[in-house]
mmCIF file of C-alpha atoms in Angstrom:
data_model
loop_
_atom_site.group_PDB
_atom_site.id
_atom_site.type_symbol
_atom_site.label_atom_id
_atom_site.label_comp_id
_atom_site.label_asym_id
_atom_site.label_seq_id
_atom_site.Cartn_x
_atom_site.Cartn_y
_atom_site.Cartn_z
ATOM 1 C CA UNK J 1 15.861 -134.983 -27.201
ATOM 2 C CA UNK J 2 18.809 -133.438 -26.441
ATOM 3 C CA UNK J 3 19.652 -135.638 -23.142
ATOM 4 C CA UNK J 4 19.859 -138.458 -25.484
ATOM 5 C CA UNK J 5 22.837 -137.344 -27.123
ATOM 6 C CA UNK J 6 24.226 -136.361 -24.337
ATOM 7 C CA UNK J 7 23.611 -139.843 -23.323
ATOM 8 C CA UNK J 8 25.285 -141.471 -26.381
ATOM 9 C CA UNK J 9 28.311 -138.944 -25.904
ATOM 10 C CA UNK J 10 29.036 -140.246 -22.741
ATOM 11 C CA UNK J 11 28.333 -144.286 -23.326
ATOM 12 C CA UNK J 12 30.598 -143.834 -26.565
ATOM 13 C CA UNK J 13 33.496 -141.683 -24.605
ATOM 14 C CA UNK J 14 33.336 -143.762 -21.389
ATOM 15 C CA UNK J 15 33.601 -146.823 -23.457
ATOM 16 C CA UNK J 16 36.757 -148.957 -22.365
ATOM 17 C CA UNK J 17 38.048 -150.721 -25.175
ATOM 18 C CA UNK J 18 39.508 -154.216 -24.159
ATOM 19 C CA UNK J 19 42.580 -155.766 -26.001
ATOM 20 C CA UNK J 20 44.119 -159.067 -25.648
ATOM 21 C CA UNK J 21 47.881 -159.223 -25.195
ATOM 22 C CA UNK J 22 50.019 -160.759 -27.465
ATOM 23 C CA UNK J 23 52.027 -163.443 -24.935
ATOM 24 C CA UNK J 24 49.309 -166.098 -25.306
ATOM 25 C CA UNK J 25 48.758 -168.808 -22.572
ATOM 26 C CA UNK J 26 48.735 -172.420 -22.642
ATOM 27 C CA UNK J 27 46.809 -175.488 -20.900
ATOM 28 C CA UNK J 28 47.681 -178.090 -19.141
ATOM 29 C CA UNK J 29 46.013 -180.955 -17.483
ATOM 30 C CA UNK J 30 44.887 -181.233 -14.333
ATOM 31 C CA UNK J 31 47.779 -183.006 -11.809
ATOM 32 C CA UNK J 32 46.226 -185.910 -10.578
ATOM 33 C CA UNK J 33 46.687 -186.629 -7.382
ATOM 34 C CA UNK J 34 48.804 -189.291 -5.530
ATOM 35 C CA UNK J 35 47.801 -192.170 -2.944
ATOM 36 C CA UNK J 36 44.360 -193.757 -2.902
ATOM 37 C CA UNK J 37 41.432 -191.486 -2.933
ATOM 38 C CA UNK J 38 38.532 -192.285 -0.043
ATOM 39 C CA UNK J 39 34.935 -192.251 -1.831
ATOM 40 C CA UNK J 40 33.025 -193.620 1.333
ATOM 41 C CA UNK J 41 32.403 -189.950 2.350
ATOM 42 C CA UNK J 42 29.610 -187.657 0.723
ATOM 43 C CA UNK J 43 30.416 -189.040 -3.009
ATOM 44 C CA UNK J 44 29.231 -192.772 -1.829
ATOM 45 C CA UNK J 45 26.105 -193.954 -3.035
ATOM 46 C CA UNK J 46 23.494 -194.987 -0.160
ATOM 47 C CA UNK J 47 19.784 -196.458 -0.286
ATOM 48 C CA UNK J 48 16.407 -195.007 0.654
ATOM 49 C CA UNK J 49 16.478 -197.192 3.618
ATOM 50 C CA UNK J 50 20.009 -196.023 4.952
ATOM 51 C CA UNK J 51 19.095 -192.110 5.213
ATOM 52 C CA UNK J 52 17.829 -190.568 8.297
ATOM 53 C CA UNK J 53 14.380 -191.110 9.609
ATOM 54 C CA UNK J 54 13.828 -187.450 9.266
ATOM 55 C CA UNK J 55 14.516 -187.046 5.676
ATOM 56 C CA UNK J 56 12.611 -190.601 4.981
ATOM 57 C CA UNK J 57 9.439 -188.673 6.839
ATOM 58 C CA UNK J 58 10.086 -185.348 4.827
ATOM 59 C CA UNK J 59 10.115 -187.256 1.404
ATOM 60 C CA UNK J 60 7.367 -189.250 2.109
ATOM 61 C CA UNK J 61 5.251 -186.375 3.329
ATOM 62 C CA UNK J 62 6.062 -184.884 0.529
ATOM 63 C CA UNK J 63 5.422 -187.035 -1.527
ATOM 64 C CA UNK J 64 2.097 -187.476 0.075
ATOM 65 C CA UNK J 65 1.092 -183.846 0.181
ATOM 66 C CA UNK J 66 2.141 -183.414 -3.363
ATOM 67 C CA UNK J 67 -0.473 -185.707 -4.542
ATOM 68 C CA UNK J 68 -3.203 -184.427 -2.083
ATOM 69 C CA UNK J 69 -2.911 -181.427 -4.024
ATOM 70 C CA UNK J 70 -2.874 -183.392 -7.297
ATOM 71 C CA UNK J 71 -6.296 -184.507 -6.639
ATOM 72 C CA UNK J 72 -7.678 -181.668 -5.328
ATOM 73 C CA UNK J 73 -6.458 -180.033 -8.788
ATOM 74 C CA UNK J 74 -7.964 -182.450 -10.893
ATOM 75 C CA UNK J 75 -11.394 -181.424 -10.872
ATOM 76 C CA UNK J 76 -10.456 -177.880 -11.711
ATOM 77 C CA UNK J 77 -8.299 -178.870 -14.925
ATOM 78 C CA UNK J 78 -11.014 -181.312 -15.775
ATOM 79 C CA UNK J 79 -13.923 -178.719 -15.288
ATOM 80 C CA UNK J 80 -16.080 -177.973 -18.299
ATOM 81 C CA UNK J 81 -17.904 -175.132 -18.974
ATOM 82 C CA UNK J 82 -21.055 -175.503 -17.877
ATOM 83 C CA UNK J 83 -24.277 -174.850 -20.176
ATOM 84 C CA UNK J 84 -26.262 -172.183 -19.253
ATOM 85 C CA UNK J 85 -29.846 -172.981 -19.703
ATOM 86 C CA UNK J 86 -29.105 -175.939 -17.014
ATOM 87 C CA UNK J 87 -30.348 -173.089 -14.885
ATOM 88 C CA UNK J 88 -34.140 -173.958 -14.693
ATOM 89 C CA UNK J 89 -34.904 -170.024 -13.431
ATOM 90 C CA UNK J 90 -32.376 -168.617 -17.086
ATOM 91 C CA UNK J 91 -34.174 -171.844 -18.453
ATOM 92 C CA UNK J 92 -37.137 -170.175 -17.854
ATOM 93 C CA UNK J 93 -36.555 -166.440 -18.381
ATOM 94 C CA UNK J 94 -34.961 -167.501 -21.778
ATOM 95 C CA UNK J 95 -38.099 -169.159 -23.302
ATOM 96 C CA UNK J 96 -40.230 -166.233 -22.068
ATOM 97 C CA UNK J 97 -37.758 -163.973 -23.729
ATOM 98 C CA UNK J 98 -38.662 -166.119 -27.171
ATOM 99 C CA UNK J 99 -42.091 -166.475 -26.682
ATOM 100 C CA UNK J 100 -42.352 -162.400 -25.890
ATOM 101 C CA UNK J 101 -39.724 -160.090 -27.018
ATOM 102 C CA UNK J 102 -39.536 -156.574 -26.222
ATOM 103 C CA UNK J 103 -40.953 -157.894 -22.841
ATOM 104 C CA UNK J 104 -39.674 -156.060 -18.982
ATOM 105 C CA UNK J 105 -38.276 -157.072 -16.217
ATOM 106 C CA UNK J 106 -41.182 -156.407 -14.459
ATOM 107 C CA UNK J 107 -43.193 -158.815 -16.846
ATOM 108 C CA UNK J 108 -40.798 -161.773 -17.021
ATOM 109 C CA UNK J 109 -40.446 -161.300 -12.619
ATOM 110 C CA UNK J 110 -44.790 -161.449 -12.810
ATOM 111 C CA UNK J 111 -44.902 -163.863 -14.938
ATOM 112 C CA UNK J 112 -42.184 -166.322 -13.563
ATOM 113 C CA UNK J 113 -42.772 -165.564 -9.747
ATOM 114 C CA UNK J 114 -39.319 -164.569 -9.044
ATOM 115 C CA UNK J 115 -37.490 -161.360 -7.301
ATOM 116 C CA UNK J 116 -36.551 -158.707 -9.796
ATOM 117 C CA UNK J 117 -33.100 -158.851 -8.919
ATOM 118 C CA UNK J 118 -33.141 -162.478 -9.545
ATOM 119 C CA UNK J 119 -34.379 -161.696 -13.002
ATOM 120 C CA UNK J 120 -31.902 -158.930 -13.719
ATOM 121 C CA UNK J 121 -28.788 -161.474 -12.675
ATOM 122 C CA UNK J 122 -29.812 -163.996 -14.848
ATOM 123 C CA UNK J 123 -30.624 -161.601 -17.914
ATOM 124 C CA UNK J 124 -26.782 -160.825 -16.754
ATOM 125 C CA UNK J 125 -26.094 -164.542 -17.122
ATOM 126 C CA UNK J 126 -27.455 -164.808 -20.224
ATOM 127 C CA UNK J 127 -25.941 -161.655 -22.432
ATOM 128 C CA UNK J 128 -22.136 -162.864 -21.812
ATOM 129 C CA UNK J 129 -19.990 -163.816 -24.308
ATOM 130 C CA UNK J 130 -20.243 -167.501 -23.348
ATOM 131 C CA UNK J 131 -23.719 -168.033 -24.108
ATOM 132 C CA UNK J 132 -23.617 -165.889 -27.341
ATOM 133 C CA UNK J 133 -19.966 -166.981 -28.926
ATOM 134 C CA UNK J 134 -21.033 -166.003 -32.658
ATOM 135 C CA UNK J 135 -21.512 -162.519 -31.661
#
Protein backbone atom coordinates (compact mmCIF):
# COMPACT_ATOMS: atom_id res chain seq x y z
CA UNK A 1 0.00 0.00 0.00
CA UNK A 2 2.60 2.16 0.50
CA UNK A 3 4.00 2.09 -3.31
CA UNK A 4 0.77 3.61 -4.17
CA UNK A 5 1.42 6.75 -2.58
CA UNK A 6 4.52 6.84 -3.59
CA UNK A 7 2.97 6.49 -6.91
CA UNK A 8 0.50 9.42 -6.53
CA UNK A 9 3.50 11.58 -5.09
CA UNK A 10 5.28 11.31 -8.09
CA UNK A 11 2.24 11.56 -10.89
CA UNK A 12 1.08 14.74 -8.80
CA UNK A 13 4.87 16.31 -8.53
CA UNK A 14 5.88 15.34 -12.10
CA UNK A 15 2.73 16.86 -13.32
CA UNK A 16 3.51 19.70 -15.96
CA UNK A 17 0.99 22.21 -15.80
CA UNK A 18 0.25 23.76 -19.33
CA UNK A 19 -0.76 27.51 -19.74
CA UNK A 20 -1.83 29.35 -22.72
CA UNK A 21 -0.12 32.65 -23.47
CA UNK A 22 -1.79 35.70 -23.53
CA UNK A 23 -0.76 37.06 -27.37
CA UNK A 24 -3.64 35.16 -29.01
CA UNK A 25 -3.49 34.11 -32.75
CA UNK A 26 -5.65 34.72 -35.58
CA UNK A 27 -6.95 32.84 -38.88
CA UNK A 28 -6.87 33.43 -42.08
CA UNK A 29 -8.02 31.78 -45.20
CA UNK A 30 -6.38 29.64 -47.20
CA UNK A 31 -4.48 31.66 -50.39
CA UNK A 32 -5.90 30.28 -53.30
CA UNK A 33 -3.86 29.65 -55.83
CA UNK A 34 -3.26 31.35 -59.25
CA UNK A 35 -3.49 29.97 -62.99
CA UNK A 36 -5.74 27.08 -63.96
CA UNK A 37 -5.59 24.03 -61.86
CA UNK A 38 -5.13 20.45 -63.96
CA UNK A 39 -7.80 17.81 -62.52
CA UNK A 40 -7.09 15.13 -65.33
CA UNK A 41 -4.47 13.57 -62.96
CA UNK A 42 -5.39 11.22 -59.90
CA UNK A 43 -8.54 13.56 -58.84
CA UNK A 44 -10.34 12.68 -62.41
CA UNK A 45 -13.11 10.46 -62.33
CA UNK A 46 -12.69 7.19 -64.63
CA UNK A 47 -15.09 4.09 -65.38
CA UNK A 48 -14.91 0.41 -64.47
CA UNK A 49 -14.04 -0.25 -67.99
CA UNK A 50 -11.02 2.30 -68.19
CA UNK A 51 -8.92 0.71 -65.15
CA UNK A 52 -6.32 -1.84 -65.65
CA UNK A 53 -7.06 -5.39 -66.55
CA UNK A 54 -5.39 -6.38 -63.38
CA UNK A 55 -7.44 -4.50 -60.97
CA UNK A 56 -10.75 -5.39 -63.21
CA UNK A 57 -9.55 -9.30 -62.49
CA UNK A 58 -8.79 -8.53 -58.70
CA UNK A 59 -12.33 -6.93 -58.17
CA UNK A 60 -14.07 -9.37 -59.92
CA UNK A 61 -12.35 -12.24 -58.17
CA UNK A 62 -13.16 -10.72 -55.38
CA UNK A 63 -16.13 -10.19 -55.80
CA UNK A 64 -16.55 -13.74 -56.80
CA UNK A 65 -14.75 -15.31 -53.88
CA UNK A 66 -16.61 -13.13 -51.51
CA UNK A 67 -19.81 -14.70 -52.39
CA UNK A 68 -18.39 -18.32 -52.59
CA UNK A 69 -17.91 -17.84 -49.07
CA UNK A 70 -21.37 -16.28 -48.67
CA UNK A 71 -22.89 -19.46 -49.63
CA UNK A 72 -20.85 -21.69 -48.03
CA UNK A 73 -21.88 -19.58 -44.77
CA UNK A 74 -25.38 -19.78 -45.29
CA UNK A 75 -26.11 -23.09 -44.17
CA UNK A 76 -24.28 -22.53 -40.94
CA UNK A 77 -26.30 -19.21 -40.00
CA UNK A 78 -29.39 -20.97 -41.18
CA UNK A 79 -28.67 -24.25 -39.14
CA UNK A 80 -31.23 -25.24 -36.54
CA UNK A 81 -30.77 -27.14 -33.70
CA UNK A 82 -31.44 -30.37 -34.36
CA UNK A 83 -33.97 -32.58 -32.17
CA UNK A 84 -32.53 -35.18 -30.41
CA UNK A 85 -34.73 -38.17 -30.44
CA UNK A 86 -34.24 -37.97 -34.47
CA UNK A 87 -31.56 -40.37 -33.37
CA UNK A 88 -33.41 -43.77 -33.82
CA UNK A 89 -30.52 -45.59 -31.37
CA UNK A 90 -31.32 -42.17 -28.30
CA UNK A 91 -34.87 -42.78 -29.88
CA UNK A 92 -34.64 -45.99 -28.64
CA UNK A 93 -32.61 -45.89 -25.40
CA UNK A 94 -35.02 -43.01 -24.36
CA UNK A 95 -38.30 -45.04 -24.48
CA UNK A 96 -36.56 -47.94 -22.69
CA UNK A 97 -35.45 -45.45 -20.13
CA UNK A 98 -39.51 -44.65 -19.69
CA UNK A 99 -40.71 -47.91 -19.94
CA UNK A 100 -37.88 -49.12 -17.15
CA UNK A 101 -36.31 -46.70 -14.88
CA UNK A 102 -33.62 -47.41 -12.58
CA UNK A 103 -32.53 -49.72 -15.53
CA UNK A 104 -28.22 -50.27 -16.50
CA UNK A 105 -26.29 -49.84 -19.09
CA UNK A 106 -25.79 -53.25 -19.34
CA UNK A 107 -29.68 -53.81 -19.64
CA UNK A 108 -30.59 -51.06 -22.11
CA UNK A 109 -27.04 -52.43 -24.40
CA UNK A 110 -28.97 -56.31 -24.00
CA UNK A 111 -31.93 -55.22 -24.64
CA UNK A 112 -31.32 -52.83 -27.67
CA UNK A 113 -28.39 -54.89 -29.30
CA UNK A 114 -25.96 -52.16 -29.25
CA UNK A 115 -22.13 -51.66 -27.91
CA UNK A 116 -21.99 -50.34 -24.40
CA UNK A 117 -20.10 -47.48 -25.36
CA UNK A 118 -22.67 -46.67 -27.86
CA UNK A 119 -25.16 -46.67 -25.06
CA UNK A 120 -23.09 -44.61 -22.66
CA UNK A 121 -22.61 -41.71 -25.60
CA UNK A 122 -26.03 -41.43 -26.21
CA UNK A 123 -27.13 -41.45 -22.39
CA UNK A 124 -24.35 -38.49 -22.83
CA UNK A 125 -26.50 -37.10 -25.63
CA UNK A 126 -29.40 -37.16 -23.85
CA UNK A 127 -28.54 -35.50 -20.16
CA UNK A 128 -27.31 -32.04 -21.85
CA UNK A 129 -28.80 -29.00 -21.31
CA UNK A 130 -30.36 -28.97 -24.80
CA UNK A 131 -32.58 -31.78 -24.44
CA UNK A 132 -33.59 -30.86 -20.81
CA UNK A 133 -33.92 -26.76 -21.07
CA UNK A 134 -36.43 -26.53 -17.96
CA UNK A 135 -33.88 -27.92 -15.74
Amino acid sequence: MRWIGYLLFFLFFFSIVAYAGEGGYTVDSYPTQNGSIDTSGADATISFWELPLWVQIAYISGVILASLGLLKIIPIVLARIKNLLENQSRHAIFKYILNNPGCTIAEISDQQNMNMGSVKYHIYRLKLPKFYPWL
